[in-house]
Structures are given as structure tokens and as C-alpha cells.
Amino acid sequence: MGGILVYVLHYEGALNKNSLGAVSEGAKLAGELGVDCDAVVVGGGDLTNELLGTLGSYGAKKVYRAEGAEGLAQPVIDVIDKVIADNGHNYVIFGGGLLGFEIGAGLAARRNAGVTMEVTNVVVEGGKLIAERPILGDSQISRSHYKGDLGIIIGRINAFEVKETGGGAAEVVDVQVDYSPWSNQATMVQRGEQRGADVNIEDADVLVAGGRGLGKAEGFQLCEDLAGVLGGAVAATRAVVDAGWYPYAAQIGQTGKSVAPKLYLAAGISGAIQHKVGMQASEHIVAINKDANAPIFEFSDLGIVGDLNKILPKLTEAVKAKKGG
């Protein structure tokens, strides 16, 4: 068996959190299979040996580095295809996100491989990997077995936990790639990681999320005030984003982002299944809603039935007082 290869996304000299989680997951699975977990990166001069060597702390044995356009799918497909052709990896893992979907789908088409997206768990059975993903509104789990020589696994955002293994520095191997004629036809004009937001809600430990119960766009000031004193960020439901109350970058749910903060405080959110799938991995869920029958209370750790317009300001003041002003 040729091992597991993980694509690592980076931006402005920092390695992506979800990619680090994918490396951690790949290393764990590689250990169960008795093979190595390697990583592959594409980019420019900010990909130093020192930076890439740190991937060894998460379980990567080798890091294959190619010079090319980061953030565009086609060049990355060429690079991963080359690494697999030279080294015979049997599985490729992505940490999630739209770019991972695009690269994974293109790689699957090129190599006639099986691909599974939105994966939340991977297990080893019979010496092979099986990818598990929620379906039917997260009410059932689908299991994907791979028949061919290559299986492609694309995780759901925040599905793979970041774990340091205590390993030494990974070996960095430079790869020379003959890019396809069409791969360099597109030019990166601007990276839009946050799509308009100042804070990456996927990395926040505390999220204060607002829904229709806020009543109007100005109601989000209550969420922002509380998030500010808690050191967190603000999130939103699809309904309020569609209404123009808050930016799309903050949208949680089936058509938005999936998050797993330590604390998720939902203000005026009913808890429909489409929203639940994006935040149910939160460590602690607190819900405030005037409707005692709101579905969100069914999966909250703490529920408060009442007027959020009165509760949020008092909660903000209480936190300020606890912190000494």
C-alpha cells in the first residue's frame, strides 16, 4: 500500500486549521494501516522548510512542495496527480471547504477514482479506509467503500480534530511539475477567505449567533456587544442573511459554514435541521428564545425562554462586571 496523502491549504504564511486536522486524521489512519501519511502543498516563497517541517508535529512524514498558484484548483490537481504517479498513494484526504471540493472532484475525474465529500468520520476495515458522511439532513450515515486504486476523502469543515503527535520535523521534498496547458490560464486576482467578514467564525471558540428573533438588522448589535465581551465572533442563520441583515460569511448551516466552537449561544434561532447541521458539533450550546417549543431547545445544553432584547444586554453587562469592567 502506498500510503495516505493530505493536501494542505495555506494563506499568508500560515497553514490552514482544517488542513492540520486532516493531517492529524491521516496520520492516525496511516498508523492503523501500517503506512505513512504525507502532505502536499502548492505555492511560492512563503513555503519555507521550517514552516513545512512543522507538519511533522501532526504526523506527516514527508511534505511534497511544488511551486505554483495556490488557491486555484487546476494547478493543484496537476501537482497531486504527479505526486501520486511517482509515489503510489492510495488515498488523498482534504480538510474541507469549496476549494477542496473542486480539487477532489477534478482529481477523481482525472484518475478515475472514487470521491466522498462532507465526510465526518473515517474508519479502517479489512485494511482499507471507509468514509462516513451524514445524509438526509444528518438523520442517516452513508458509508463509502473504494473499489479502485485511489480513494479521495473530503472532510466536512471542522470534522477532523487537530492533534499534535510529538513527531519530529517532516522531510520536505521539492516536486517539479509540467503543468497542463489549461492549468495556468486563470490568474488569482484576490483571495477572499472571509468573503467580507473580519473574523473567521470557523476558528472562533465562542460564537453568538442571531436569527429572525432579533427582529431587525440592528438587533445584531446585541450579538456583537456580547461577542465582544466574550472574546468571540458573531454568526447568523440563512434567513437573516437572505434578508440582508448580516453578511454571508457569517452564515451557519447546510448552505453556510459548519462550526464547532466551545460555546455556541443562539439568540432568536428556532433550530431548524438546516441550521442544526452546521453547529451541532459545538461543545456547549445555549439557546435564548421566547418560544418554549422551539426545536433548538431539544439539543441545547442550556435553554432560556424569554425576551432576548432584555436578556442579551443584561448578560453582556454581567460578563463585563465579572471581568471587572
Short mmCIF file of C-alpha atoms in Angstrom, two decimals, residues 90-230:
data_model
loop_
_atom_site.label_atom_id
_atom_site.label_comp_id
_atom_site.label_asym_id
_atom_site.label_seq_id
_atom_site.Cartn_x
_atom_site.Cartn_y
_atom_site.Cartn_z
CA ASN A 90 -3.81 5.04 -2.26
CA TYR A 91 -5.80 7.75 -0.51
CA VAL A 92 -5.97 11.53 -0.64
CA ILE A 93 -7.57 13.50 2.20
CA PHE A 94 -8.75 17.12 2.13
CA GLY A 95 -9.74 19.14 5.17
CA GLY A 96 -12.90 20.51 3.57
CA GLY A 97 -14.10 23.74 2.02
CA LEU A 98 -15.07 24.72 -1.51
CA LEU A 99 -11.52 24.54 -2.89
CA GLY A 100 -11.13 21.00 -1.54
CA PHE A 101 -14.38 20.01 -3.25
CA GLU A 102 -13.20 21.39 -6.57
CA ILE A 103 -9.73 19.84 -6.40
CA GLY A 104 -11.03 16.50 -5.16
CA ALA A 105 -13.66 16.28 -7.91
CA GLY A 106 -11.13 17.18 -10.60
CA LEU A 107 -8.60 14.68 -9.28
CA ALA A 108 -11.27 11.95 -9.17
CA ALA A 109 -12.18 12.62 -12.79
CA ARG A 110 -8.55 12.58 -13.91
CA ARG A 111 -7.59 9.36 -12.13
CA ASN A 112 -10.98 7.61 -12.35
CA ALA A 113 -11.11 7.45 -8.57
CA GLY A 114 -13.91 7.31 -6.03
CA VAL A 115 -14.63 10.51 -4.11
CA THR A 116 -16.70 11.22 -0.99
CA MET A 117 -17.49 14.74 0.21
CA GLU A 118 -18.66 16.16 3.54
CA VAL A 119 -17.02 13.25 5.39
CA THR A 120 -17.29 13.38 9.18
CA ASN A 121 -15.55 10.12 10.10
CA VAL A 122 -13.13 7.63 8.54
CA VAL A 123 -12.57 4.09 9.78
CA VAL A 124 -10.27 1.22 8.87
CA GLU A 125 -11.88 -2.11 8.00
CA GLY A 126 -10.17 -5.02 6.31
CA GLY A 127 -7.05 -3.00 5.64
CA LYS A 128 -8.96 -0.29 3.74
CA LEU A 129 -10.48 3.09 4.55
CA ILE A 130 -14.22 3.61 4.71
CA ALA A 131 -15.55 7.18 4.66
CA GLU A 132 -18.71 8.06 6.54
CA ARG A 133 -20.89 11.07 5.77
CA PRO A 134 -24.28 12.25 7.04
CA ILE A 135 -27.19 12.21 4.58
CA LEU A 136 -30.91 13.03 4.62
CA GLY A 137 -30.48 16.11 6.79
CA ASP A 138 -27.94 14.34 9.01
CA SER A 139 -30.54 11.73 10.02
CA GLN A 140 -28.59 8.80 8.49
CA ILE A 141 -24.95 7.88 7.85
CA SER A 142 -23.71 6.77 4.42
CA ARG A 143 -20.56 4.61 4.21
CA SER A 144 -18.32 4.79 1.15
CA HIS A 145 -16.04 1.88 0.18
CA TYR A 146 -13.40 2.39 -2.51
CA LYS A 147 -13.01 -0.24 -5.23
CA GLY A 148 -10.12 1.16 -7.26
CA ASP A 149 -6.51 2.02 -6.52
CA LEU A 150 -7.32 5.50 -5.23
CA GLY A 151 -9.89 6.84 -2.78
CA ILE A 152 -10.48 10.58 -2.27
CA ILE A 153 -11.88 11.80 1.04
CA ILE A 154 -13.04 15.40 1.52
CA GLY A 155 -13.95 16.25 5.08
CA ARG A 156 -16.67 18.48 6.33
CA ILE A 157 -15.31 21.72 7.81
CA ASN A 158 -14.04 21.09 11.38
CA ALA A 159 -14.72 17.35 11.12
CA PHE A 160 -11.10 16.35 11.81
CA GLU A 161 -9.58 17.33 15.14
CA VAL A 162 -6.16 18.96 15.16
CA LYS A 163 -3.78 16.81 17.23
CA GLU A 164 -0.05 17.10 17.64
CA THR A 165 1.76 13.77 17.74
CA GLY A 166 5.08 14.97 19.10
CA GLY A 167 6.89 13.82 15.98
CA GLY A 168 9.99 15.48 14.56
CA ALA A 169 10.24 17.72 11.55
CA ALA A 170 8.82 16.37 8.31
CA GLU A 171 11.13 15.87 5.33
CA VAL A 172 10.47 18.46 2.60
CA VAL A 173 10.68 17.14 -0.97
CA ASP A 174 10.53 19.52 -3.94
CA VAL A 175 8.44 18.36 -6.88
CA GLN A 176 8.88 19.52 -10.47
CA VAL A 177 5.58 19.57 -12.35
CA ASP A 178 4.80 20.03 -16.03
CA TYR A 179 1.52 21.88 -15.72
CA SER A 180 -1.28 21.21 -18.16
CA PRO A 181 -1.77 23.98 -20.75
CA TRP A 182 -5.10 24.98 -19.23
CA SER A 183 -3.92 24.95 -15.60
CA ASN A 184 -2.29 28.38 -15.71
CA GLN A 185 -4.90 30.14 -17.82
CA ALA A 186 -6.63 31.55 -14.73
CA THR A 187 -4.98 34.26 -12.64
CA MET A 188 -5.61 34.81 -8.95
CA VAL A 189 -6.81 38.38 -8.55
CA GLN A 190 -7.73 38.36 -4.87
CA ARG A 191 -8.10 35.80 -2.11
CA GLY A 192 -11.41 36.18 -0.29
CA GLU A 193 -11.09 33.79 2.63
CA GLN A 194 -13.61 35.65 4.77
CA ARG A 195 -15.96 36.79 2.00
CA GLY A 196 -16.48 40.13 3.73
CA ALA A 197 -16.13 39.20 7.39
CA ASP A 198 -13.38 40.44 9.68
CA VAL A 199 -13.36 37.30 11.83
CA ASN A 200 -13.15 33.68 10.75
CA ILE A 201 -16.10 32.09 12.54
CA GLU A 202 -14.75 28.62 11.84
CA ASP A 203 -11.83 29.26 14.19
CA ALA A 204 -13.73 31.09 16.95
CA ASP A 205 -14.02 29.45 20.36
CA VAL A 206 -17.14 31.46 21.17
CA LEU A 207 -19.95 32.27 18.74
CA VAL A 208 -23.02 34.40 19.38
CA ALA A 209 -25.49 33.63 16.61
CA GLY A 210 -28.57 35.61 15.70
CA GLY A 211 -31.77 34.61 13.94
CA ARG A 212 -35.13 36.07 12.95
CA GLY A 213 -35.93 36.58 16.62
CA LEU A 214 -33.67 39.63 16.62
CA GLY A 215 -36.48 41.37 14.74
CA LYS A 216 -34.33 43.60 12.53
CA ALA A 217 -30.79 44.04 11.24
CA GLU A 218 -30.00 46.50 14.03
CA GLY A 219 -30.70 43.71 16.52
CA PHE A 220 -27.33 42.20 15.65
CA GLN A 221 -25.72 44.95 17.71
CA LEU A 222 -26.84 43.00 20.79
CA CYS A 223 -24.98 39.92 19.47
CA GLU A 224 -21.92 41.96 18.62
CA ASP A 225 -21.82 43.55 22.08
CA LEU A 226 -21.99 40.17 23.80
CA ALA A 227 -19.50 38.55 21.44
CA GLY A 228 -17.14 41.45 22.10
CA VAL A 229 -17.03 40.95 25.87
CA LEU A 230 -16.79 37.18 25.47
#
